[in-house]
């Protein structure tokens, strides 16, 4: 038996035993205590060889767009076809709002009680980077436990879409079926991240949904939002962001959505983009955590703390040049 | 007389005396020698009270779009109206290509020899952040010398547009007048930065230019690329990114371009966005330089250097979890 706790339960446990091990492990990962952190790191490295085979699906959309209904419909659809589905979240505001949307499991009535689904609300507190890192680690626990579809949802506060796109294989944006000028609600910069755009609630106004689909498709083409170029072979076909219409409430379009995901996955496996994306994500994640750790040490340094507030004020007031202030603070920290 | 060199020449010099002081000061700023850096910092802080009154205009566009011709036409137009125009560049590839586009001053025949223009090629070598920081500091020298319009151009390699947008008051993207599917050449993410989009070479195919203008305008609206929200007062009118057609070669549209810039400047002064943007830029610049300095110290640390290559390989190969590797390296660095 492994010296690291929860490993046996996660890898080989059944039913409640496995779920309990997963929940305990994720709670351990979320702890900030140094001794917990040491065990958590050992746990992660032990689980790592058993991860990576799941498909990681990022889902974003403004409140009211129907994310929970969509995840419920998709999750049940997938479980009926033999998949095991984990649902995680990145919600950096959850410490303020008193819990992520996923904390309210009643929104996913069937999925939340299904034995082949595992739902975990967003870790709370800390920076977006910290919250995202914990979700990322929780994803590894789910994969090691044999969940082969991991859905990560975000409500889209601040840069949280970028964080979710950076930890998933495919990033999907849900959009309401209003067209033309009403589409002004699309969040700036988010379309650049999207591999799939879903016009949800298409049943409410099918014509508007179809118009929105055509308009967004042409705007994406116009503004060059064409997916990521292949570094190795620019002639290899690559995925073009695609716009679908769907009704999560009636279930119409859910099968077509999953077909599109499968097409994406197949193409990106053949052209190498998926492996490249995961390698790039791993490297970027390591450096993001290094940068965050360096900043944290910098911010806790006594002499830096003594100097930073006044110097920041000087920079904002135009009394000291920003790069000069940076050099002064670095000198204080590094000497 | 000031103990810091070049100050008198920059602030009060005339003609060649001032230009020579500016050139020497910028060369000093670009030096990486520690003793030079110390004098350079004193120089910057001495000049700082005399800066900030210029309008800072960022210009980007792919090679062949006509940036040099446009800057030449705009520069001469402004000088004829009593302005003094400085042209700087951010080209992180200049050390490879053997000099920025601006090194070839023959591309700006009239402007480069005009007594009210100051043209300086991109600093070469180093990271994008380093190159951008030097251009930013050179901008302060130009402003202290009384140049009231500072143009910063970039050819758009990697993230250089973001760097230029982050140091200017208005970021302008030049675009060729092809429409529809041909517009696929627009670089992903760049429209999000743009305050003004200029369809150049409109004289070659006026109809195509007008169509491109309409299409880009509607795509910008559709994808929510609507300029920055006002933090303090969301009801205050704010700038909407605007698409203009222009021919730098014939001069048609240059006056309308400058009128749009003036409208932008007036609105952003009234609603406070310009001051807010500059404050945000100053703070972000300070932290960007701190992060870069922390990373540099991290990368030069002997124990980190000994451990980093193997650990990076482990992360990329999926043998070590990225966040665990980051914690190990931070431990090595900070202990």
XYZ file of C-alpha atoms in Angstrom:
670
model
C 0.000 0.000 0.000
C 1.239 3.474 -0.834
C 2.583 5.708 1.926
C 0.747 8.610 0.324
C -2.874 8.779 1.498
C -5.934 8.368 -0.750
C -3.953 6.904 -3.667
C -5.479 3.409 -3.385
C -8.982 4.774 -2.988
C -8.629 7.076 -5.994
C -7.057 4.520 -8.327
C -8.893 1.389 -7.288
C -11.794 2.374 -5.035
C -15.384 1.752 -6.077
C -18.446 3.941 -5.581
C -18.525 5.789 -2.299
C -15.032 4.674 -1.310
C -13.545 6.284 -4.404
C -15.657 9.446 -4.173
C -14.660 9.895 -0.550
C -10.953 9.449 -1.385
C -11.254 11.971 -4.213
C -13.009 14.518 -2.031
C -10.452 14.110 0.763
C -7.551 14.366 -1.678
C -8.898 17.541 -3.253
C -9.444 19.072 0.185
C -5.820 18.239 0.965
C -4.692 19.888 -2.299
C -6.607 23.012 -1.374
C -4.925 23.339 2.000
C -2.265 26.007 2.388
C -0.570 24.380 5.368
C 3.066 23.550 4.601
C 2.870 19.987 5.914
C -0.324 19.354 3.924
C 1.302 20.851 0.857
C 4.214 18.397 1.093
C 1.905 15.383 1.198
C -0.258 16.887 -1.551
C 2.753 17.235 -3.848
C 3.710 13.607 -3.259
C 0.113 12.610 -3.988
C 0.078 14.559 -7.261
C 3.293 13.033 -8.542
C 2.022 9.569 -7.624
C -1.234 10.116 -9.519
C 0.353 11.806 -12.539
C 1.154 8.624 -14.537
C -2.545 7.731 -14.340
C -3.734 11.057 -15.776
C -3.891 12.692 -19.180
C -6.275 10.330 -20.951
C -9.421 12.353 -20.258
C -10.777 15.023 -22.562
C -10.724 18.417 -20.839
C -13.582 20.674 -21.806
C -13.711 24.324 -20.716
C -17.115 26.048 -20.611
C -17.797 29.726 -20.085
C -20.695 32.114 -20.401
C -22.367 34.971 -18.593
C -24.850 34.280 -15.793
C -28.219 33.362 -17.277
C -26.833 31.827 -20.451
C -27.698 28.370 -19.134
C -24.341 26.837 -18.259
C -25.682 24.537 -15.541
C -28.546 23.301 -17.712
C -26.110 22.682 -20.537
C -23.636 20.812 -18.338
C -26.483 18.749 -16.884
C -27.768 17.825 -20.360
C -24.319 17.093 -21.755
C -23.229 15.174 -18.671
C -26.271 12.853 -18.725
C -25.871 12.412 -22.498
C -22.250 11.341 -21.998
C -22.926 9.045 -19.054
C -25.645 7.296 -21.051
C -22.938 6.553 -23.613
C -20.578 5.031 -21.084
C -18.498 8.030 -20.088
C -17.671 9.139 -16.560
C -17.969 12.895 -16.141
C -16.269 15.202 -13.642
C -17.360 18.828 -13.306
C -15.015 21.377 -11.726
C -15.119 25.150 -11.612
C -12.879 28.210 -11.514
C -14.667 31.020 -9.761
C -12.266 33.491 -8.138
C -15.228 35.363 -6.638
C -16.547 32.339 -4.770
C -15.058 33.447 -1.451
C -17.030 36.671 -1.750
C -20.301 35.326 -3.104
C -20.318 32.498 -0.603
C -19.769 29.632 -2.986
C -19.614 28.893 -6.661
C -22.620 28.234 -8.806
C -21.656 24.581 -8.590
C -22.053 24.677 -4.836
C -25.737 24.784 -5.592
C -25.985 21.235 -6.888
C -29.739 21.480 -7.243
C -29.007 23.201 -10.541
C -27.711 19.872 -11.821
C -30.391 17.686 -10.359
C -29.734 14.405 -12.138
C -26.003 14.793 -12.682
C -25.197 15.664 -9.085
C -26.605 12.375 -7.787
C -25.372 10.168 -10.603
C -22.819 7.535 -9.622
C -20.769 8.224 -12.778
C -20.570 11.959 -12.187
C -18.322 13.829 -9.788
C -19.073 17.499 -9.130
C -16.840 19.748 -7.110
C -17.393 23.487 -6.536
C -14.643 26.044 -7.146
C -11.900 26.296 -4.551
C -12.399 29.572 -2.733
C -10.137 32.391 -1.746
C -6.774 33.514 -3.037
C -5.753 34.903 -6.385
C -7.156 33.687 -9.699
C -3.825 31.940 -10.301
C -4.111 30.144 -6.978
C -7.732 29.124 -7.534
C -6.932 27.932 -11.065
C -3.910 25.926 -9.881
C -6.064 24.100 -7.341
C -8.708 23.273 -9.965
C -5.964 22.042 -12.235
C -4.660 19.740 -9.545
C -8.198 18.521 -8.778
C -8.511 17.667 -12.488
C -5.579 15.264 -12.127
C -7.340 13.534 -9.226
C -10.468 13.062 -11.362
C -8.485 11.699 -14.281
C -6.563 9.273 -12.077
C -9.942 8.054 -10.792
C -10.951 7.174 -14.350
C -13.192 10.103 -15.247
C -12.683 10.411 -18.995
C -14.475 13.733 -19.544
C -13.547 16.606 -17.256
C -15.645 19.748 -17.626
C -14.268 22.969 -16.133
C -16.765 25.778 -15.984
C -16.242 29.439 -15.224
C -18.627 32.329 -14.869
C -16.064 34.611 -16.490
C -14.957 37.033 -13.803
C -11.811 38.962 -14.715
C -9.308 36.746 -16.501
C -10.878 33.461 -15.424
C -11.739 32.430 -19.014
C -8.077 32.645 -19.922
C -7.221 30.492 -16.926
C -9.784 27.859 -17.963
C -8.760 27.941 -21.652
C -5.186 27.411 -20.449
C -6.062 24.191 -18.612
C -8.441 22.559 -21.092
C -8.220 20.882 -24.510
C -11.177 22.775 -25.928
C -12.661 26.047 -24.736
C -16.346 26.619 -25.391
C -18.240 29.893 -24.978
C -22.002 29.836 -24.453
C -23.892 32.750 -25.923
C -27.523 33.903 -25.888
C -29.449 33.925 -29.184
C -29.786 37.664 -29.619
C -28.370 38.995 -32.847
C -27.010 42.203 -34.328
C -26.673 45.089 -31.959
C -27.889 43.050 -29.010
C -24.768 40.955 -29.283
C -22.820 43.784 -27.684
C -22.805 41.779 -24.475
C -19.992 39.482 -25.713
C -17.098 39.997 -23.394
C -14.110 41.658 -24.946
C -11.338 39.241 -25.786
C -13.250 36.079 -24.990
C -13.911 35.111 -28.622
C -10.185 34.946 -29.156
C -10.058 32.025 -26.738
C -13.020 30.096 -28.121
C -12.665 26.850 -30.067
C -16.427 26.341 -30.073
C -19.194 28.898 -29.659
C -22.618 27.646 -28.679
C -25.756 29.732 -29.128
C -27.853 28.285 -26.331
C -31.615 28.644 -25.847
C -32.037 28.414 -29.630
C -35.577 27.073 -29.031
C -36.715 30.487 -27.744
C -36.066 32.213 -31.075
C -34.642 29.881 -33.742
C -34.365 32.637 -36.362
C -32.415 34.914 -34.065
C -30.141 32.016 -33.121
C -29.411 31.231 -36.779
C -28.740 34.898 -37.523
C -26.423 35.157 -34.532
C -24.637 32.017 -35.698
C -24.036 33.493 -39.169
C -22.953 36.861 -37.808
C -20.513 35.478 -35.280
C -19.076 33.066 -37.852
C -18.374 35.893 -40.270
C -16.997 38.177 -37.553
C -14.639 35.453 -36.366
C -13.376 34.968 -39.900
C -13.012 38.700 -40.440
C -11.036 39.347 -37.313
C -8.672 36.468 -37.829
C -9.891 34.439 -34.875
C -9.047 31.203 -36.595
C -7.590 28.940 -33.979
C -3.948 28.393 -33.305
C -1.339 27.961 -35.995
C 0.671 24.765 -36.083
C 4.248 25.461 -35.075
C 5.710 22.427 -36.827
C 3.756 22.201 -40.029
C 1.736 25.185 -41.231
C 0.274 23.151 -44.101
C -1.463 20.699 -41.737
C -5.220 21.346 -41.498
C -6.131 23.022 -38.250
C -9.339 23.546 -36.370
C -11.459 26.549 -37.275
C -13.592 27.911 -34.427
C -17.132 26.776 -35.072
C -20.493 28.227 -34.057
C -23.350 25.869 -33.147
C -26.927 26.444 -32.025
C -28.340 24.359 -29.223
C -31.086 24.106 -26.676
C -29.893 22.657 -23.407
C -33.444 22.707 -22.038
C -34.895 20.525 -24.817
C -31.678 18.631 -25.520
C -31.738 19.641 -29.199
C -28.174 20.015 -30.487
C -26.412 18.243 -27.633
C -25.510 15.248 -29.830
C -24.258 17.572 -32.580
C -22.202 19.439 -29.988
C -20.498 16.252 -28.868
C -19.895 15.269 -32.499
C -18.151 18.590 -33.037
C -16.039 17.976 -29.939
C -15.088 14.556 -31.314
C -14.162 16.065 -34.693
C -12.032 18.645 -32.896
C -10.339 16.009 -30.776
C -9.617 13.749 -33.742
C -8.189 16.574 -35.861
C -6.060 17.967 -33.057
C -4.717 14.520 -32.265
C -3.813 13.843 -35.885
C -2.160 17.219 -36.480
C -0.424 17.173 -33.110
C -2.104 20.334 -31.820
C -3.557 18.664 -28.742
C -0.216 17.317 -27.537
C 1.410 20.647 -28.335
C -1.302 22.533 -26.446
C -0.867 20.352 -23.365
C 2.914 20.715 -23.386
C 2.592 24.487 -23.762
C 0.009 24.547 -20.959
C 2.295 22.541 -18.644
C 5.264 24.843 -19.251
C 3.128 27.981 -18.904
C 1.551 26.641 -15.718
C 4.978 26.006 -14.185
C 6.154 29.522 -15.022
C 2.885 31.089 -13.859
C 3.342 29.397 -10.481
C 7.023 30.447 -10.347
C 6.116 34.054 -11.133
C 3.338 33.996 -8.529
C 5.705 32.542 -5.943
C 8.375 35.126 -6.710
C 5.830 37.933 -6.419
C 4.557 36.541 -3.145
C 8.065 36.372 -1.673
C 8.712 39.872 -3.001
C 5.525 41.223 -1.429
C 6.309 39.657 1.933
C 9.885 40.962 2.081
C 10.115 43.406 4.996
C 12.196 46.084 3.261
C 10.042 45.891 0.128
C 6.887 46.275 2.219
C 8.373 49.290 3.906
C 9.182 50.984 0.599
C 6.433 49.797 -1.783
C 3.402 51.921 -0.807
C 5.161 55.298 -1.000
C 7.018 54.361 -4.162
C 3.821 53.122 -5.850
C 2.195 56.423 -5.002
C 5.177 58.276 -6.465
C 4.881 56.292 -9.687
C 1.118 56.874 -9.968
C 1.561 60.586 -9.269
C 4.309 60.871 -11.893
C 7.072 61.719 -9.434
C 9.183 58.615 -10.100
C 9.649 56.734 -13.373
C 8.105 53.251 -13.151
C 11.206 51.413 -14.345
C 13.385 53.347 -11.885
C 11.049 52.417 -9.026
C 11.143 48.779 -10.135
C 14.936 48.761 -10.119
C 15.025 50.325 -6.649
C 12.632 47.704 -5.224
C 14.488 44.849 -6.893
C 17.720 46.131 -5.418
C 16.138 46.100 -1.962
C 14.770 42.582 -2.441
C 17.768 40.907 -4.014
C 20.554 42.356 -1.869
C 24.018 73.304 -14.089
C 22.733 69.861 -13.308
C 25.155 67.132 -12.230
C 23.266 64.693 -14.446
C 24.537 64.812 -18.018
C 22.491 65.887 -21.055
C 19.711 67.473 -18.965
C 20.487 71.035 -20.026
C 20.847 70.058 -23.663
C 17.557 68.155 -23.669
C 15.519 70.784 -21.827
C 17.011 73.978 -23.242
C 19.234 73.056 -26.189
C 18.400 74.229 -29.698
C 18.716 72.387 -33.003
C 21.745 70.140 -33.251
C 22.744 70.691 -29.629
C 19.424 69.329 -28.412
C 19.297 66.441 -30.892
C 22.809 65.423 -29.899
C 21.906 65.523 -26.182
C 18.765 63.446 -26.856
C 20.683 60.853 -28.874
C 23.418 60.582 -26.240
C 20.864 60.311 -23.430
C 18.926 57.545 -25.210
C 22.158 55.655 -25.868
C 22.914 55.935 -22.154
C 19.422 54.611 -21.318
C 20.002 51.647 -23.608
C 23.242 50.673 -21.900
C 23.158 47.668 -19.614
C 26.283 48.660 -17.640
C 25.479 49.124 -13.964
C 27.261 52.494 -13.661
C 25.471 53.767 -16.795
C 22.177 52.515 -15.434
C 22.631 54.513 -12.241
C 23.216 57.759 -14.128
C 20.381 56.897 -16.518
C 17.943 56.519 -13.618
C 18.973 59.890 -12.186
C 18.508 61.405 -15.647
C 15.019 59.923 -15.993
C 13.833 61.195 -12.646
C 15.240 64.641 -13.436
C 13.410 64.753 -16.769
C 10.148 63.288 -15.473
C 8.551 66.596 -14.308
C 8.978 67.891 -17.865
C 7.170 64.968 -19.487
C 3.581 63.818 -19.945
C 2.236 66.665 -22.040
C 2.781 64.974 -25.408
C 0.194 62.837 -27.130
C 1.450 59.265 -27.473
C 0.322 57.531 -30.632
C 0.945 53.801 -31.205
C 0.946 52.518 -34.795
C 1.031 48.916 -35.915
C 0.521 46.953 -39.091
C 2.001 44.104 -41.082
C 4.970 44.722 -43.408
C 3.764 46.259 -46.655
C 0.748 48.014 -45.157
C 2.504 51.371 -45.545
C 3.465 52.331 -41.992
C 6.502 54.392 -42.998
C 4.608 56.242 -45.722
C 1.795 56.929 -43.279
C 4.120 58.174 -40.546
C 5.946 60.362 -43.065
C 2.663 61.882 -44.303
C 1.242 62.347 -40.803
C 4.506 63.717 -39.428
C 4.867 66.353 -42.148
C 1.165 67.263 -41.767
C 1.650 67.804 -38.033
C 4.903 69.748 -38.351
C 3.246 72.085 -40.870
C 0.700 72.792 -38.131
C 3.307 73.702 -35.536
C 3.845 70.338 -33.839
C 7.154 68.693 -33.101
C 7.088 64.977 -33.870
C 9.211 62.174 -32.428
C 9.117 58.688 -33.959
C 10.274 55.696 -31.941
C 9.918 51.964 -32.519
C 9.516 48.675 -30.690
C 10.953 45.876 -32.800
C 12.159 42.966 -30.699
C 13.504 41.272 -33.844
C 15.795 44.167 -34.730
C 18.886 42.478 -33.335
C 18.268 39.582 -35.680
C 17.220 41.469 -38.786
C 20.089 43.905 -38.367
C 18.094 47.008 -37.557
C 14.532 48.193 -37.317
C 12.574 49.478 -40.251
C 13.226 52.939 -38.846
C 16.945 52.387 -39.178
C 16.320 52.845 -42.869
C 15.494 56.524 -42.696
C 15.251 56.787 -46.433
C 11.722 55.441 -45.999
C 10.832 58.723 -44.332
C 12.660 60.997 -46.679
C 11.296 64.373 -45.652
C 10.579 63.624 -42.024
C 14.002 62.196 -41.263
C 15.771 65.430 -42.212
C 13.206 67.831 -40.772
C 14.403 69.977 -37.882
C 11.118 69.460 -35.995
C 11.225 65.685 -36.239
C 13.283 63.248 -34.206
C 13.492 59.647 -35.421
C 15.126 56.888 -33.460
C 15.242 53.207 -34.450
C 14.204 50.458 -32.062
C 16.632 49.502 -29.335
C 18.024 46.116 -30.224
C 18.536 42.897 -28.325
C 17.011 41.572 -25.158
C 13.476 40.531 -24.373
C 10.393 42.322 -25.660
C 9.896 43.726 -22.166
C 13.432 45.082 -22.142
C 13.148 46.602 -25.613
C 9.777 48.143 -24.730
C 11.102 49.585 -21.462
C 13.925 51.329 -23.315
C 11.537 52.791 -25.885
C 9.340 53.986 -23.044
C 12.254 55.731 -21.400
C 13.308 57.255 -24.748
C 9.762 58.617 -25.013
C 10.309 60.570 -21.798
C 13.484 62.113 -23.260
C 11.538 63.233 -26.346
C 8.739 64.716 -24.256
C 11.180 66.576 -22.017
C 12.734 68.012 -25.184
C 9.368 69.486 -26.134
C 8.179 67.005 -28.738
C 4.407 67.123 -28.362
C 3.483 64.165 -30.565
C 5.345 60.917 -29.975
C 4.651 58.130 -32.464
C 5.667 54.614 -31.484
C 5.555 52.129 -34.330
C 5.819 48.364 -34.262
C 5.897 45.783 -36.977
C 3.889 43.442 -34.763
C 6.198 40.564 -33.925
C 4.937 38.367 -31.072
C 3.361 40.497 -28.354
C 4.885 43.776 -29.455
C 1.511 45.351 -30.244
C 0.442 44.827 -26.652
C 3.657 46.450 -25.460
C 3.061 49.480 -27.696
C -0.631 49.767 -26.764
C 0.495 49.703 -23.139
C 2.761 52.719 -23.556
C 0.594 54.942 -25.752
C -2.581 57.024 -25.396
C -4.124 55.713 -28.599
C -3.300 52.516 -30.452
C -3.886 52.490 -34.194
C -3.823 49.441 -36.490
C -3.154 49.899 -40.206
C -4.896 47.450 -42.495
C -4.885 46.764 -46.231
C -8.090 47.393 -48.220
C -8.976 43.815 -49.012
C -12.382 42.751 -47.849
C -14.296 39.618 -46.977
C -12.328 36.410 -46.912
C -9.113 38.187 -47.825
C -9.229 39.912 -44.454
C -8.044 36.684 -42.837
C -4.622 38.262 -42.505
C -5.718 40.329 -39.463
C -3.589 39.163 -36.604
C -5.453 37.358 -33.860
C -6.059 39.512 -30.823
C -4.818 42.762 -32.318
C -8.270 44.271 -32.924
C -8.918 44.053 -29.230
C -6.157 46.592 -28.680
C -7.166 49.009 -31.407
C -8.686 52.434 -30.683
C -8.479 53.401 -34.346
C -8.306 51.142 -37.398
C -7.038 52.676 -40.624
C -7.632 51.053 -44.011
C -4.587 52.387 -45.851
C -4.015 52.436 -49.652
C -7.724 53.190 -50.091
C -6.843 54.882 -53.411
C -5.955 51.497 -54.953
C -9.513 50.159 -54.600
C -11.888 52.631 -52.949
C -14.854 50.222 -53.063
C -12.934 47.422 -51.382
C -11.717 49.876 -48.745
C -15.266 51.022 -48.003
C -16.505 47.442 -47.797
C -13.649 46.502 -45.476
C -14.479 49.535 -43.319
C -18.124 48.456 -42.987
C -17.250 44.831 -42.319
C -14.653 45.565 -39.673
C -16.956 48.097 -38.003
C -19.739 45.558 -37.684
C -17.389 42.767 -36.566
C -15.955 45.014 -33.857
C -19.458 45.778 -32.626
C -20.496 42.132 -32.754
C -17.532 40.821 -30.816
C -17.781 43.430 -28.091
C -14.533 45.213 -28.977
C -15.866 48.510 -27.731
C -13.041 50.220 -25.985
C -12.404 50.238 -22.312
C -15.131 50.684 -19.714
C -14.880 53.603 -17.341
C -14.076 52.325 -13.897
C -15.488 55.318 -12.044
C -18.571 56.190 -14.014
C -20.069 53.673 -16.436
C -22.597 56.238 -17.673
C -19.875 58.546 -19.023
C -19.590 58.381 -22.823
C -16.560 56.418 -23.878
C -14.633 56.058 -27.088
C -15.843 53.506 -29.602
C -13.110 52.049 -31.822
C -13.451 53.705 -35.207
C -12.515 52.533 -38.691
C -11.209 55.096 -41.212
C -10.056 54.820 -44.811
C -6.954 56.678 -45.894
C -4.286 56.931 -48.534
C -0.914 57.787 -47.086
C 0.572 57.996 -50.596
C -1.847 60.706 -51.797
C -2.429 62.253 -48.390
C -6.203 61.750 -48.662
C -7.652 61.109 -45.201
C -4.655 62.266 -43.156
C -6.487 65.385 -41.923
C -9.567 63.282 -41.030
C -7.308 60.879 -39.180
C -5.852 63.656 -37.071
C -9.353 65.029 -36.407
C -10.374 61.594 -35.101
C -7.297 61.563 -32.882
C -8.273 64.982 -31.539
C -11.845 63.821 -30.863
C -10.472 60.797 -29.054
C -8.098 62.899 -27.000
C -10.779 65.401 -26.044
C -13.301 62.723 -25.030
C -10.762 60.714 -23.066
C -9.594 63.857 -21.262
C -13.125 64.854 -20.342
C -14.200 61.415 -19.150
C -10.923 60.802 -17.364
C -9.985 57.740 -19.402
C -6.674 59.172 -20.574
C -5.425 59.914 -17.075
C -6.698 56.536 -15.885
C -4.987 54.782 -18.784
C -1.664 56.473 -18.016
C -1.871 55.647 -14.317
C -2.700 52.030 -15.126
C 0.162 51.930 -17.619
C 2.616 53.305 -15.062
C 1.619 50.744 -12.426
C 1.626 47.884 -14.946
C 5.021 48.993 -16.252
C 6.493 48.989 -12.745
C 5.186 45.485 -12.056
C 6.237 44.201 -15.465
C 9.789 45.347 -14.740
C 9.654 43.859 -11.220
C 8.446 40.508 -12.590
C 11.125 40.573 -15.286
C 13.797 41.385 -12.705
C 12.620 38.618 -10.395
C 12.649 36.133 -13.281
C 16.119 37.243 -14.291
C 17.472 36.774 -10.761
C 15.690 33.421 -10.599
C 17.186 32.309 -13.910
C 20.689 33.320 -12.866
C 20.551 31.549 -9.491
C 23.129 28.747 -9.531
C 21.008 26.071 -7.846
C 17.985 26.930 -10.022
C 20.122 26.701 -13.158
C 21.369 23.316 -12.043
C 17.846 21.984 -11.525
C 15.731 23.796 -14.147
C 16.538 21.953 -17.411
C 15.858 18.440 -16.115
C 12.786 19.550 -14.216
C 11.393 21.386 -17.244
C 11.882 18.227 -19.279
C 10.093 16.214 -16.598
C 7.153 18.617 -16.694
C 6.931 18.557 -20.502
C 7.139 14.771 -20.544
C 4.400 14.472 -17.906
C 6.654 12.971 -15.231
C 6.303 15.849 -12.732
C 3.262 18.046 -12.083
C 3.980 21.645 -13.158
C 2.907 23.211 -9.866
C 5.038 20.724 -7.902
C 8.063 21.571 -10.059
C 7.425 25.276 -9.496
C 7.319 24.799 -5.735
C 10.552 22.825 -5.791
C 12.362 25.500 -7.777
C 11.005 28.300 -5.601
C 12.192 26.437 -2.545
C 15.686 26.205 -4.036
C 15.689 29.923 -4.947
C 14.247 31.390 -1.775
C 16.079 29.312 0.798
